[in-house]
Structures are given as C-alpha cells and as structure tokens.
C-alpha positions as a LaTeX table, in Angstrom:
\begin{tabular}{lrrr}
\hline
Residue & $x$ (\AA) & $y$ (\AA) & $z$ (\AA) \\
\hline
Unk1 & 131.03 & 87.33 & 65.45 \\
Unk2 & 129.55 & 89.64 & 62.98 \\
Unk3 & 132.65 & 91.69 & 62.27 \\
Unk4 & 135.02 & 88.32 & 61.68 \\
Unk5 & 132.03 & 87.25 & 60.07 \\
Unk6 & 132.13 & 90.65 & 57.56 \\
Unk7 & 135.94 & 90.22 & 57.41 \\
Unk8 & 136.00 & 86.52 & 55.56 \\
Unk9 & 133.39 & 87.82 & 52.95 \\
Unk10 & 135.51 & 90.93 & 52.44 \\
Unk11 & 138.93 & 88.57 & 51.83 \\
Unk12 & 136.86 & 86.12 & 49.75 \\
Unk13 & 135.62 & 88.89 & 47.36 \\
Unk14 & 138.90 & 90.39 & 47.23 \\
Unk15 & 140.33 & 86.72 & 46.39 \\
Unk16 & 137.41 & 86.10 & 43.58 \\
Unk17 & 138.23 & 89.44 & 42.28 \\
Unk18 & 141.67 & 88.93 & 41.80 \\
Unk19 & 141.16 & 85.44 & 39.76 \\
Unk20 & 138.87 & 87.29 & 37.71 \\
Unk21 & 141.37 & 89.67 & 36.88 \\
Unk22 & 143.79 & 87.19 & 36.40 \\
Unk23 & 141.69 & 84.86 & 34.20 \\
Unk24 & 140.93 & 88.44 & 32.19 \\
Unk25 & 144.12 & 89.18 & 31.94 \\
Unk26 & 145.64 & 85.82 & 30.53 \\
Unk27 & 142.61 & 85.55 & 28.05 \\
Unk28 & 143.61 & 88.99 & 26.39 \\
Unk29 & 147.29 & 88.21 & 26.24 \\
Unk30 & 146.31 & 84.79 & 24.35 \\
Unk31 & 144.08 & 86.75 & 22.09 \\
Unk32 & 146.21 & 89.38 & 21.25 \\
Unk33 & 149.31 & 87.35 & 20.62 \\
Unk34 & 150.70 & 85.69 & 17.13 \\
Unk35 & 149.09 & 82.35 & 16.69 \\
Unk36 & 151.94 & 80.34 & 16.48 \\
Unk37 & 153.06 & 77.71 & 19.02 \\
Unk38 & 156.26 & 78.76 & 19.87 \\
Unk39 & 155.35 & 82.13 & 21.05 \\
Unk40 & 151.79 & 81.30 & 22.64 \\
Unk41 & 153.11 & 78.21 & 25.09 \\
Unk42 & 155.64 & 79.97 & 26.83 \\
Unk43 & 153.19 & 82.73 & 27.25 \\
Unk44 & 151.08 & 80.87 & 28.56 \\
Unk45 & 153.32 & 79.28 & 31.08 \\
Unk46 & 154.33 & 82.26 & 31.83 \\
Unk47 & 151.23 & 83.14 & 32.73 \\
Unk48 & 150.15 & 80.52 & 34.53 \\
Unk49 & 153.10 & 80.73 & 36.61 \\
Unk50 & 152.22 & 84.75 & 37.55 \\
Unk51 & 148.82 & 83.90 & 38.15 \\
Unk52 & 149.78 & 80.87 & 40.83 \\
Unk53 & 152.49 & 82.95 & 42.38 \\
Unk54 & 150.11 & 85.74 & 42.84 \\
Unk55 & 147.39 & 83.45 & 43.84 \\
Unk56 & 150.02 & 82.00 & 46.62 \\
Unk57 & 150.61 & 85.62 & 47.45 \\
Unk58 & 146.61 & 86.79 & 47.85 \\
Unk59 & 146.29 & 83.40 & 49.81 \\
Unk60 & 148.88 & 83.72 & 52.28 \\
Unk61 & 147.93 & 87.43 & 52.96 \\
Unk62 & 144.64 & 86.63 & 53.12 \\
Unk63 & 145.13 & 84.45 & 56.03 \\
Unk64 & 147.51 & 87.14 & 57.56 \\
Unk65 & 144.73 & 89.07 & 57.64 \\
Unk66 & 142.00 & 86.87 & 58.83 \\
Unk67 & 144.32 & 85.85 & 61.59 \\
Unk68 & 145.42 & 89.04 & 62.67 \\
Unk69 & 142.25 & 89.27 & 65.72 \\
Unk70 & 143.70 & 85.78 & 67.17 \\
Unk71 & 146.75 & 87.83 & 66.87 \\
Unk72 & 145.34 & 90.42 & 69.18 \\
Unk73 & 143.77 & 88.13 & 71.47 \\
Unk74 & 146.96 & 86.44 & 71.83 \\
Unk75 & 148.80 & 89.43 & 72.63 \\
Unk76 & 146.20 & 91.08 & 75.17 \\
Unk77 & 146.39 & 87.89 & 76.89 \\
Unk78 & 150.27 & 87.71 & 76.74 \\
Unk79 & 150.22 & 90.87 & 78.83 \\
Unk80 & 147.62 & 90.25 & 81.06 \\
Unk81 & 149.05 & 86.65 & 82.43 \\
Unk82 & 152.87 & 87.92 & 81.91 \\
Unk83 & 153.53 & 85.10 & 84.47 \\
Unk84 & 152.79 & 82.38 & 82.66 \\
Unk85 & 155.51 & 80.02 & 81.41 \\
Unk86 & 157.03 & 80.97 & 77.85 \\
Unk87 & 157.62 & 77.29 & 76.77 \\
Unk88 & 153.59 & 76.69 & 76.04 \\
Unk89 & 152.69 & 77.60 & 72.65 \\
Unk90 & 149.79 & 79.88 & 72.05 \\
Unk91 & 147.08 & 77.34 & 71.39 \\
Unk92 & 147.82 & 76.20 & 75.24 \\
Unk93 & 147.74 & 79.44 & 76.02 \\
Unk94 & 144.47 & 80.73 & 74.67 \\
Unk95 & 142.93 & 77.65 & 75.89 \\
Unk96 & 144.30 & 77.84 & 79.31 \\
Unk97 & 142.67 & 81.47 & 79.47 \\
Unk98 & 139.30 & 80.67 & 78.26 \\
Unk99 & 138.94 & 78.15 & 80.81 \\
Unk100 & 140.30 & 80.38 & 83.41 \\
Unk101 & 137.31 & 82.93 & 82.24 \\
Unk102 & 134.90 & 80.18 & 82.43 \\
Unk103 & 135.84 & 79.20 & 85.64 \\
Unk104 & 135.32 & 82.91 & 86.59 \\
Unk105 & 131.98 & 82.86 & 85.05 \\
Unk106 & 130.99 & 79.90 & 86.63 \\
Unk107 & 132.33 & 81.07 & 90.18 \\
Unk108 & 130.35 & 84.57 & 89.46 \\
Unk109 & 127.02 & 82.42 & 88.35 \\
Unk110 & 127.19 & 80.53 & 91.42 \\
Unk111 & 127.64 & 83.88 & 93.38 \\
Unk112 & 124.37 & 85.53 & 91.66 \\
Unk113 & 122.40 & 82.16 & 92.57 \\
Unk114 & 123.42 & 82.31 & 95.96 \\
Unk115 & 122.22 & 86.44 & 96.11 \\
Unk116 & 119.34 & 85.00 & 94.67 \\
Unk117 & 118.49 & 82.68 & 96.96 \\
Unk118 & 119.34 & 84.52 & 100.05 \\
Unk119 & 116.96 & 87.36 & 98.44 \\
Unk120 & 114.02 & 84.57 & 98.12 \\
Unk121 & 114.53 & 83.85 & 101.72 \\
Unk122 & 114.27 & 87.00 & 102.93 \\
Unk123 & 111.17 & 87.73 & 100.79 \\
Unk124 & 109.65 & 84.98 & 102.37 \\
Unk125 & 110.81 & 85.64 & 105.97 \\
Unk126 & 109.79 & 89.36 & 105.23 \\
Unk127 & 106.31 & 87.64 & 104.30 \\
Unk128 & 105.89 & 85.11 & 107.01 \\
Unk129 & 106.89 & 88.29 & 109.68 \\
Unk130 & 103.85 & 90.56 & 107.64 \\
Unk131 & 101.65 & 87.55 & 108.19 \\
Unk132 & 102.37 & 86.92 & 111.86 \\
Unk133 & 102.31 & 90.71 & 112.81 \\
Unk134 & 98.59 & 90.91 & 111.23 \\
Unk135 & 97.85 & 87.84 & 113.12 \\
Unk136 & 99.18 & 89.34 & 116.37 \\
Unk137 & 97.03 & 92.28 & 116.10 \\
Unk138 & 94.50 & 92.63 & 118.61 \\
Unk139 & 92.02 & 94.46 & 116.70 \\
Unk140 & 90.45 & 93.49 & 113.72 \\
Unk141 & 91.89 & 93.86 & 110.43 \\
Unk142 & 90.61 & 93.91 & 107.34 \\
Unk143 & 91.69 & 94.36 & 104.13 \\
Unk144 & 90.30 & 94.61 & 100.59 \\
Unk145 & 91.57 & 95.48 & 97.17 \\
Unk146 & 90.83 & 97.85 & 94.50 \\
Unk147 & 87.54 & 95.63 & 93.62 \\
Unk148 & 86.26 & 95.47 & 97.08 \\
Unk149 & 86.94 & 92.25 & 97.50 \\
Unk150 & 88.58 & 90.95 & 101.17 \\
Unk151 & 92.02 & 89.85 & 100.54 \\
Unk152 & 93.03 & 89.26 & 104.79 \\
Unk153 & 90.94 & 88.96 & 107.57 \\
Unk154 & 92.90 & 88.23 & 111.13 \\
Unk155 & 91.60 & 86.24 & 113.94 \\
Unk156 & 90.37 & 89.62 & 115.76 \\
Unk157 & 88.49 & 90.27 & 113.22 \\
Unk158 & 86.74 & 87.02 & 112.30 \\
Unk159 & 85.82 & 86.73 & 115.68 \\
Unk160 & 83.89 & 90.30 & 115.30 \\
Unk161 & 82.43 & 89.58 & 112.21 \\
Unk162 & 81.34 & 86.30 & 113.22 \\
Unk163 & 82.90 & 84.85 & 109.86 \\
Unk164 & 85.60 & 82.07 & 109.20 \\
Unk165 & 88.22 & 82.21 & 106.68 \\
Unk166 & 85.71 & 81.71 & 103.64 \\
Unk167 & 84.84 & 84.70 & 103.61 \\
Unk168 & 88.34 & 86.28 & 101.76 \\
Unk169 & 87.48 & 86.75 & 98.46 \\
Unk170 & 84.03 & 87.99 & 98.94 \\
Unk171 & 82.47 & 91.46 & 98.53 \\
Unk172 & 82.50 & 93.60 & 101.02 \\
Unk173 & 78.96 & 94.12 & 101.16 \\
Unk174 & 78.57 & 90.42 & 101.98 \\
Unk175 & 81.59 & 90.12 & 104.80 \\
Unk176 & 80.43 & 93.57 & 106.62 \\
Unk177 & 76.82 & 92.16 & 106.28 \\
Unk178 & 75.99 & 92.80 & 110.10 \\
Unk179 & 77.97 & 95.91 & 110.12 \\
Unk180 & 75.82 & 98.08 & 107.03 \\
Unk181 & 77.77 & 101.18 & 107.80 \\
Unk182 & 81.19 & 100.09 & 108.05 \\
Unk183 & 80.24 & 98.66 & 104.00 \\
Unk184 & 79.54 & 102.58 & 103.55 \\
Unk185 & 82.72 & 103.46 & 104.65 \\
Unk186 & 84.45 & 101.29 & 102.46 \\
Unk187 & 82.34 & 101.41 & 99.56 \\
Unk188 & 83.55 & 105.66 & 100.01 \\
Unk189 & 87.13 & 105.13 & 100.96 \\
Unk190 & 87.17 & 103.12 & 97.36 \\
Unk191 & 85.47 & 105.68 & 95.53 \\
Unk192 & 86.99 & 109.26 & 96.65 \\
Unk193 & 89.87 & 107.71 & 98.92 \\
Unk194 & 88.50 & 109.34 & 102.45 \\
Unk195 & 90.03 & 108.45 & 105.44 \\
Unk196 & 87.49 & 107.74 & 108.47 \\
Unk197 & 88.91 & 108.18 & 111.57 \\
Unk198 & 88.32 & 106.63 & 114.90 \\
Unk199 & 84.28 & 106.10 & 114.06 \\
Unk200 & 81.93 & 104.56 & 116.66 \\
Unk201 & 79.09 & 102.63 & 114.93 \\
Unk202 & 77.13 & 99.64 & 116.31 \\
Unk203 & 76.80 & 96.01 & 115.33 \\
Unk204 & 73.94 & 93.87 & 115.18 \\
Unk205 & 74.49 & 89.86 & 115.01 \\
Unk206 & 71.51 & 87.64 & 115.29 \\
Unk207 & 71.28 & 85.99 & 118.94 \\
Unk208 & 73.89 & 88.47 & 120.23 \\
Unk209 & 73.94 & 91.91 & 122.34 \\
Unk210 & 74.45 & 95.13 & 120.63 \\
Unk211 & 78.09 & 95.62 & 120.28 \\
Unk212 & 79.90 & 98.95 & 120.09 \\
Unk213 & 82.91 & 99.02 & 117.64 \\
Unk214 & 85.49 & 101.71 & 116.84 \\
Unk215 & 86.58 & 101.78 & 113.16 \\
Unk216 & 89.00 & 103.45 & 111.46 \\
Unk217 & 89.29 & 103.19 & 107.14 \\
Unk218 & 91.93 & 104.18 & 105.06 \\
Unk219 & 93.04 & 103.65 & 101.31 \\
Unk220 & 96.46 & 101.36 & 101.02 \\
Unk221 & 98.41 & 101.07 & 98.08 \\
Unk222 & 98.50 & 98.24 & 96.26 \\
Unk223 & 101.56 & 96.00 & 94.65 \\
Unk224 & 101.90 & 97.30 & 91.26 \\
Unk225 & 100.64 & 94.03 & 89.50 \\
Unk226 & 97.39 & 95.03 & 90.79 \\
Unk227 & 95.52 & 98.33 & 89.78 \\
Unk228 & 93.72 & 100.73 & 91.68 \\
Unk229 & 93.68 & 101.25 & 95.24 \\
Unk230 & 92.94 & 99.13 & 98.80 \\
Unk231 & 90.97 & 99.70 & 101.54 \\
Unk232 & 92.07 & 98.96 & 105.11 \\
Unk233 & 89.83 & 98.47 & 108.39 \\
Unk234 & 90.65 & 98.71 & 111.68 \\
Unk235 & 88.10 & 97.47 & 114.36 \\
Unk236 & 87.71 & 97.42 & 117.83 \\
Unk237 & 85.55 & 96.41 & 120.33 \\
Unk238 & 84.67 & 99.16 & 122.80 \\
Unk239 & 81.63 & 98.14 & 124.13 \\
Unk240 & 82.85 & 97.44 & 127.70 \\
Unk241 & 84.60 & 101.09 & 127.24 \\
Unk242 & 81.37 & 102.61 & 125.98 \\
Unk243 & 79.45 & 101.52 & 128.80 \\
Unk244 & 82.17 & 102.16 & 131.02 \\
Unk245 & 81.66 & 106.26 & 130.06 \\
Unk246 & 77.74 & 105.83 & 130.12 \\
Unk247 & 77.97 & 104.85 & 133.62 \\
Unk248 & 80.59 & 107.30 & 134.75 \\
Unk249 & 78.43 & 109.78 & 132.99 \\
Unk250 & 75.42 & 108.72 & 134.48 \\
Unk251 & 77.30 & 108.76 & 138.35 \\
Unk252 & 78.18 & 111.99 & 137.57 \\
Unk253 & 75.00 & 113.33 & 136.28 \\
Unk254 & 72.97 & 111.38 & 139.72 \\
Unk255 & 75.85 & 113.07 & 142.06 \\
Unk256 & 74.99 & 116.67 & 140.94 \\
Unk257 & 71.53 & 115.93 & 140.73 \\
Unk258 & 71.49 & 114.60 & 144.16 \\
Unk259 & 73.29 & 118.08 & 145.53 \\
Unk260 & 70.73 & 119.92 & 143.75 \\
Unk261 & 67.88 & 118.59 & 144.75 \\
Unk262 & 68.89 & 117.78 & 148.27 \\
Unk263 & 68.04 & 121.36 & 149.28 \\
Unk264 & 64.72 & 121.47 & 147.42 \\
Unk265 & 63.43 & 118.01 & 148.63 \\
Unk266 & 63.98 & 119.40 & 152.55 \\
Unk267 & 61.99 & 122.28 & 151.81 \\
Unk268 & 59.20 & 120.36 & 150.16 \\
Unk269 & 59.00 & 117.99 & 153.06 \\
Unk270 & 58.29 & 120.83 & 155.02 \\
Unk271 & 55.31 & 122.22 & 153.15 \\
Unk272 & 54.31 & 118.63 & 153.24 \\
Unk273 & 54.32 & 118.34 & 156.97 \\
Unk274 & 52.62 & 122.02 & 156.94 \\
Unk275 & 49.52 & 120.54 & 154.73 \\
Unk276 & 49.18 & 117.56 & 156.73 \\
Unk277 & 48.80 & 119.38 & 159.81 \\
Unk278 & 46.29 & 121.26 & 157.83 \\
Unk279 & 44.57 & 118.31 & 156.84 \\
Unk280 & 43.91 & 116.78 & 159.99 \\
Unk281 & 42.88 & 120.00 & 161.46 \\
Unk282 & 40.18 & 119.83 & 158.73 \\
Unk283 & 39.25 & 116.08 & 159.73 \\
Unk284 & 39.10 & 117.45 & 163.76 \\
Unk285 & 36.39 & 119.80 & 162.55 \\
Unk286 & 32.58 & 119.20 & 162.09 \\
Unk287 & 31.98 & 118.40 & 158.56 \\
Unk288 & 29.38 & 116.33 & 156.44 \\
Unk289 & 30.45 & 112.81 & 154.95 \\
Unk290 & 31.12 & 114.23 & 151.57 \\
Unk291 & 33.80 & 116.81 & 153.03 \\
Unk292 & 35.00 & 114.28 & 155.55 \\
Unk293 & 35.79 & 111.79 & 152.33 \\
Unk294 & 37.51 & 114.87 & 150.87 \\
Unk295 & 40.18 & 115.22 & 153.43 \\
Unk296 & 40.65 & 111.74 & 153.86 \\
Unk297 & 41.89 & 111.63 & 150.53 \\
Unk298 & 43.55 & 114.60 & 150.70 \\
Unk299 & 45.13 & 112.79 & 153.65 \\
Unk300 & 46.41 & 109.72 & 151.63 \\
Unk301 & 47.89 & 112.17 & 148.98 \\
Unk302 & 49.91 & 113.83 & 151.14 \\
Unk303 & 50.94 & 110.78 & 152.86 \\
Unk304 & 52.03 & 109.46 & 149.39 \\
Unk305 & 53.99 & 112.73 & 148.53 \\
Unk306 & 55.85 & 112.53 & 151.87 \\
Unk307 & 57.12 & 108.86 & 150.89 \\
Unk308 & 58.39 & 109.93 & 147.80 \\
Unk309 & 59.95 & 113.06 & 149.00 \\
Unk310 & 61.42 & 111.08 & 151.65 \\
Unk311 & 62.52 & 108.26 & 149.11 \\
Unk312 & 64.24 & 110.71 & 146.85 \\
Unk313 & 65.91 & 112.44 & 150.43 \\
Unk314 & 67.71 & 108.75 & 150.94 \\
Unk315 & 68.95 & 109.08 & 147.31 \\
Unk316 & 69.97 & 112.46 & 147.12 \\
Unk317 & 72.07 & 112.33 & 151.23 \\
Unk318 & 73.63 & 108.78 & 151.01 \\
Unk319 & 74.54 & 107.41 & 154.54 \\
Unk320 & 78.47 & 106.26 & 154.44 \\
Unk321 & 78.66 & 102.57 & 153.94 \\
Unk322 & 79.97 & 100.31 & 156.76 \\
Unk323 & 81.51 & 96.99 & 155.25 \\
Unk324 & 81.59 & 93.83 & 157.02 \\
Unk325 & 81.56 & 90.34 & 155.66 \\
Unk326 & 78.36 & 89.51 & 154.22 \\
Unk327 & 76.80 & 85.84 & 153.05 \\
Unk328 & 75.50 & 86.80 & 149.92 \\
Unk329 & 73.33 & 83.77 & 149.17 \\
Unk330 & 71.71 & 84.35 & 152.79 \\
Unk331 & 71.04 & 87.73 & 151.98 \\
Unk332 & 69.43 & 86.75 & 148.67 \\
Unk333 & 67.21 & 84.27 & 150.20 \\
Unk334 & 66.33 & 86.91 & 152.92 \\
Unk335 & 65.43 & 88.99 & 150.47 \\
Unk336 & 63.30 & 86.33 & 148.33 \\
Unk337 & 61.28 & 85.67 & 151.86 \\
Unk338 & 60.19 & 89.55 & 152.52 \\
Unk339 & 59.08 & 89.45 & 149.21 \\
Unk340 & 56.87 & 86.21 & 149.45 \\
Unk341 & 54.19 & 88.17 & 150.10 \\
Unk342 & 54.22 & 90.10 & 146.58 \\
Unk343 & 55.35 & 87.19 & 144.47 \\
Unk344 & 52.21 & 85.43 & 146.03 \\
Unk345 & 50.10 & 87.77 & 145.13 \\
Unk346 & 50.75 & 88.51 & 141.97 \\
Unk347 & 51.54 & 84.54 & 141.29 \\
Unk348 & 54.89 & 84.60 & 140.10 \\
Unk349 & 57.46 & 82.31 & 141.52 \\
Unk350 & 60.89 & 83.12 & 142.60 \\
Unk351 & 63.44 & 80.87 & 141.35 \\
Unk352 & 67.21 & 81.01 & 143.38 \\
Unk353 & 70.09 & 79.01 & 141.32 \\
Unk354 & 73.85 & 79.54 & 143.19 \\
Unk355 & 76.06 & 77.73 & 140.92 \\
Unk356 & 78.80 & 77.92 & 143.49 \\
Unk357 & 77.83 & 76.99 & 147.24 \\
Unk358 & 81.17 & 76.93 & 148.58 \\
Unk359 & 81.62 & 80.70 & 147.48 \\
Unk360 & 79.26 & 83.20 & 149.75 \\
Unk361 & 81.12 & 85.95 & 151.38 \\
Unk362 & 81.56 & 89.43 & 150.38 \\
Unk363 & 82.39 & 92.63 & 152.17 \\
Unk364 & 79.44 & 95.04 & 151.65 \\
Unk365 & 77.18 & 97.05 & 153.72 \\
Unk366 & 74.64 & 94.63 & 154.79 \\
Unk367 & 71.44 & 97.22 & 155.13 \\
Unk368 & 72.72 & 99.04 & 151.94 \\
Unk369 & 73.05 & 96.13 & 149.74 \\
Unk370 & 69.92 & 94.25 & 151.23 \\
Unk371 & 67.76 & 97.54 & 149.86 \\
Unk372 & 69.51 & 97.21 & 146.44 \\
Unk373 & 68.54 & 93.84 & 145.88 \\
Unk374 & 65.21 & 94.16 & 147.05 \\
Unk375 & 64.46 & 97.30 & 145.14 \\
Unk376 & 65.90 & 94.76 & 142.03 \\
Unk377 & 63.88 & 91.41 & 142.97 \\
Unk378 & 60.42 & 93.73 & 143.44 \\
Unk379 & 60.97 & 95.52 & 140.13 \\
Unk380 & 61.61 & 92.28 & 138.25 \\
Unk381 & 58.09 & 90.93 & 140.37 \\
Unk382 & 56.15 & 94.21 & 139.49 \\
Unk383 & 57.58 & 93.93 & 135.73 \\
Unk384 & 55.82 & 90.85 & 134.73 \\
Unk385 & 52.34 & 91.94 & 133.68 \\
Unk386 & 49.27 & 90.36 & 134.45 \\
Unk387 & 48.27 & 87.99 & 131.47 \\
Unk388 & 51.74 & 86.78 & 130.80 \\
Unk389 & 51.33 & 83.42 & 131.14 \\
Unk390 & 54.79 & 82.18 & 132.35 \\
Unk391 & 55.30 & 84.29 & 135.54 \\
Unk392 & 58.52 & 83.69 & 137.03 \\
Unk393 & 61.82 & 85.43 & 138.48 \\
Unk394 & 65.17 & 83.99 & 138.39 \\
Unk395 & 67.79 & 84.74 & 140.76 \\
Unk396 & 71.20 & 83.22 & 140.40 \\
Unk397 & 74.88 & 83.92 & 141.42 \\
Unk398 & 78.09 & 83.20 & 140.31 \\
Unk399 & 81.57 & 83.61 & 140.95 \\
Unk400 & 84.34 & 85.21 & 137.89 \\
Unk401 & 88.13 & 85.14 & 138.95 \\
Unk402 & 90.23 & 87.80 & 136.65 \\
Unk403 & 93.95 & 88.60 & 137.35 \\
Unk404 & 94.23 & 90.12 & 140.65 \\
Unk405 & 90.63 & 90.04 & 141.33 \\
Unk406 & 87.62 & 87.86 & 141.84 \\
Unk407 & 83.62 & 89.17 & 141.16 \\
Unk408 & 80.85 & 87.96 & 142.74 \\
Unk409 & 77.67 & 87.63 & 139.85 \\
Unk410 & 74.16 & 88.64 & 140.73 \\
Unk411 & 71.52 & 87.75 & 138.02 \\
Unk412 & 67.89 & 89.12 & 138.14 \\
Unk413 & 65.81 & 87.91 & 135.31 \\
Unk414 & 62.19 & 88.37 & 134.55 \\
Unk415 & 59.69 & 86.87 & 131.88 \\
Unk416 & 57.99 & 90.09 & 131.00 \\
Unk417 & 58.20 & 92.66 & 128.14 \\
Unk418 & 61.40 & 93.59 & 128.94 \\
Unk419 & 62.80 & 97.13 & 128.39 \\
Unk420 & 62.89 & 99.22 & 125.21 \\
Unk421 & 65.85 & 99.59 & 123.12 \\
Unk422 & 65.21 & 103.46 & 124.37 \\
Unk423 & 65.02 & 103.19 & 127.96 \\
Unk424 & 68.02 & 100.81 & 128.77 \\
Unk425 & 70.17 & 103.89 & 129.04 \\
Unk426 & 67.98 & 105.73 & 131.30 \\
Unk427 & 65.81 & 103.49 & 133.65 \\
Unk428 & 68.55 & 104.18 & 136.28 \\
Unk429 & 67.80 & 108.24 & 136.34 \\
Unk430 & 65.82 & 109.39 & 139.44 \\
Unk431 & 61.53 & 109.35 & 138.95 \\
Unk432 & 62.08 & 107.70 & 135.32 \\
Unk433 & 59.78 & 104.93 & 135.46 \\
Unk434 & 57.74 & 102.61 & 132.62 \\
Unk435 & 55.38 & 101.90 & 135.57 \\
Unk436 & 51.78 & 103.01 & 135.89 \\
Unk437 & 52.80 & 103.49 & 139.42 \\
Unk438 & 55.99 & 104.23 & 141.46 \\
Unk439 & 58.23 & 106.95 & 141.93 \\
Unk440 & 61.05 & 105.87 & 139.74 \\
Unk441 & 63.37 & 106.16 & 142.67 \\
Unk442 & 64.26 & 102.10 & 143.12 \\
Unk443 & 66.57 & 101.37 & 140.61 \\
Unk444 & 68.20 & 104.52 & 140.47 \\
Unk445 & 68.74 & 103.81 & 144.64 \\
Unk446 & 70.06 & 99.94 & 143.64 \\
Unk447 & 72.51 & 101.65 & 141.14 \\
Unk448 & 73.74 & 104.31 & 143.38 \\
Unk449 & 74.31 & 101.56 & 145.97 \\
Unk450 & 76.27 & 99.38 & 143.80 \\
Unk451 & 78.47 & 101.77 & 142.74 \\
Unk452 & 79.10 & 102.73 & 146.03 \\
Unk453 & 80.23 & 98.96 & 146.82 \\
Unk454 & 82.66 & 99.37 & 144.04 \\
Unk455 & 80.69 & 97.21 & 141.39 \\
Unk456 & 78.45 & 97.87 & 138.42 \\
Unk457 & 74.52 & 97.24 & 137.53 \\
Unk458 & 73.54 & 97.08 & 134.18 \\
Unk459 & 70.69 & 96.16 & 132.30 \\
Unk460 & 69.73 & 94.37 & 129.38 \\
Unk461 & 66.71 & 92.30 & 127.61 \\
Unk462 & 67.07 & 88.46 & 127.67 \\
Unk463 & 67.69 & 86.29 & 124.44 \\
Unk464 & 64.85 & 84.33 & 126.07 \\
Unk465 & 62.68 & 87.71 & 126.61 \\
Unk466 & 62.21 & 89.62 & 129.92 \\
Unk467 & 64.61 & 92.11 & 131.42 \\
Unk468 & 67.80 & 90.75 & 132.73 \\
Unk469 & 69.46 & 93.25 & 135.39 \\
Unk470 & 73.02 & 91.96 & 136.01 \\
Unk471 & 75.33 & 93.26 & 139.08 \\
Unk472 & 78.77 & 92.68 & 139.94 \\
Unk473 & 80.39 & 93.21 & 143.63 \\
Unk474 & 83.97 & 92.74 & 144.31 \\
Unk475 & 84.16 & 89.64 & 146.25 \\
\hline
\end{tabular}
C-alpha cells in the first residue's frame, strides 16, 4: 500500500508540473505577441487546444501508469489459473481469485485453531498426568519455590508432616516445624544448591512416638516466569526398617556374646562350686559367732553368684524349642497367678484384658514362652516405685491380620516412671539393668525367646506414663 501511495503522489506531482509549465508558456506567449485581437485570438485558441490535448494525453498516461500494478496482478492471476473460463472479465476473475485466497486463509485459520486446541489439551493432560504422578508417589513429596515457600505437598507428605492443604504457600520453617533438621537442609539447598542424599533424621510430633525419616533434598529448575531455583524433598518413613535393623544387630550381638561367654560362664560355675564347698567346710569347723556370721554371709553371696551364672548359662545356651498348640490367654492367666504374691506384696494390681475371646491358640514352646512372659510381667511390677500413686500393670492381647499372615499382640504396660530414651535400645542387652537389684538377664532372655518364635519384642514409653512392652507372635 505504501508503494501505491508513493506512485499516486508522484503522478499528481508530474501532472501539476505539466499544467504549471503549460500555463507559464501560455502567459509568456500572450505577453510577447502583438496587441491585436486578430493576432491574439487564434493564438490563445491554439494554446488552449494544445494545453487541453496535452492534458488529456497526460491524464491517459497517468491512468495507465497508475493501473500498471493492477495489470500485473491480473496477469499473474491468469498465469496461476489457466483453467478458469476466458469469457469472464478481469473484475470477476480477480474477485474470484481473492475469494479463493480468503477461503484458504480461513481454512488455515481453522487448522491453526485446531492445532492450538490440541496443544492446550495436551498441556492440560500433561499437567493432570503430572498431578496424578505426584499424588501416586508412595513417599512424601514437598516442593518449595525460590523464596522457600511450599508449592506442592502430596498426600503421603501431609500424613508424615501432620499438616493439611492449608500449608501450601507457607515458609519452609513453618511447614517443617516438626523437623528442624529438614528445614535447615532446605535452606542450605536454596542458598548453595547442595544435594542431600539418603539422610536419616528424627521427627518428633506431640502425642506421637518419635519416627525416623529417610530424606533426599535436591534443587529443581523453576518455570521461566519464576526466578531462582526451587527445592524438592522426598520423605520416607523408615521407622520400622530402622527398628528391624537395630533388632537384627542386637540379635547378632546377643548371639555372639552368648557363644563367647558360654565357656567363661562354665568356668565361673566350676570356681563358684569350689568356693561353695570351702565355705561349707569352714562352717563345719569350730568358729565363734562373728566368724560364723561372716561365713553365712559369704555363703549367701556365693549362692547369689551361682544363680546369676546359672541364669547367664540359660541365656547363652538356649534349649531347642518344642512347638505345640498353646492357649495364649490361659498362659497369661497362669503367669498372673504365679506372680500374684509379688504383686500383692508391692500393692500392684494386675489387670488382664483380652479383646477377642474367640482367638486364643498359637504355636509356641509353652515352657520358654511362659518364662519370657513371666520376666516381662515381673519387670513391670518391680518398675513401679514405692511412692507411686497409681500402682497398676495392664496386660492386654489382641489379634492383627495382614495379607497372608496373622499376629498375636501382647502388651504389658506399667504406671512406673518409664524408661529413659537413651536406655530404650540397651535394655535387652544382658547384664544391663536400671534396678538396684537384679542381674539384667530377664529382658535379654525374653527378647531371645520371642525372636526364636519368629516374633518381635519392642519397648517404648506410654503416652500416659510408664513403660510399654509389645510382643508380636505369629498366630
């Protein structure tokens, strides 16, 4: 359009210049001719006719010049559409050509709209698919933007952190308030881009048992419209794995300790038997009252030492199990009756609760399982201090069913002071005890018997106070 506008302006300029030159020529001719009507009349008429003819010629040339692009367009259209009928005039042909071009443009516009709709649909499908992937990840997934604000928290992540959807958009310190070490990792990753792989941290939530988490923190690229880099956190609850690993390590240590110490214990027992014989020989000799009291005290100490070595030998040299059908509820009742004098002497109430009376039998070695349960209940009774207001030991049983397996669960809970957190992983080690009296073998022996039954024994502190021992036995 600019090209045609320039051509039009140039044509008008040339035509105006021609008229001006013709007018100047007529004026000069009129000025230099003699002043007689006979002479000037024909001359002016001739000049007017010449100017008129020249103007017509210039106008024709000007129109031809202006219509030259139109002619070129018509020629090109005729070459491109040789099959068109020749009897139509140029105007109709050009009109049809433009209509055809317009139809093609409309078809292309529709095709572009369809492609745009397909691209938008694919983008929407990809976004929904990404959301389904994030929601289906079994581990906790949390994403933070460059400012440290949470962008995405999937369902397992909300369950692990004990938060809801309202936490999205908050600072990492607020979202991870129960896991300060993880908040520190997120801040370090945002600042330096450092990657934390398979870190193990501990999480504490009020009213819940501490849990161990496996954590991976890595930087992620944000969309182009967001500056900086983000952080992606993957969380996995490895509490059970950690407990199992500690139990396996403890079992291996106990087995090694038993194999190593069995021989030593046997030698100690021989030496103690010798001491016992010498003390009895001294008692048969004539002694005064002071010496006789001393030998009696010495004999008691030798007997206590012999009992301790016997207990250790029982632990170090376990007897093979003899499995049979055992009524678990009846076995617990028998253990409670056997320990009734001990609980009565300490003014401790033994309360037994069976959640399902229809399920009672398991396959176990009754003698060894009885010994393990007696040790657990006795330990619970003795763990309640004298000035304690509530003096009670609760023994409960329940049954859990998993795909392909059932478990009998026995819990022994006391109202004592509980077990220090630092001692929870050591109370099953032989000769480790927090009591003023005792050898520290009872819990270790109970742990070994339960593991021999393909079960597990764990210790924790109850939310209401006191220690809680949980026995899981295959039903």
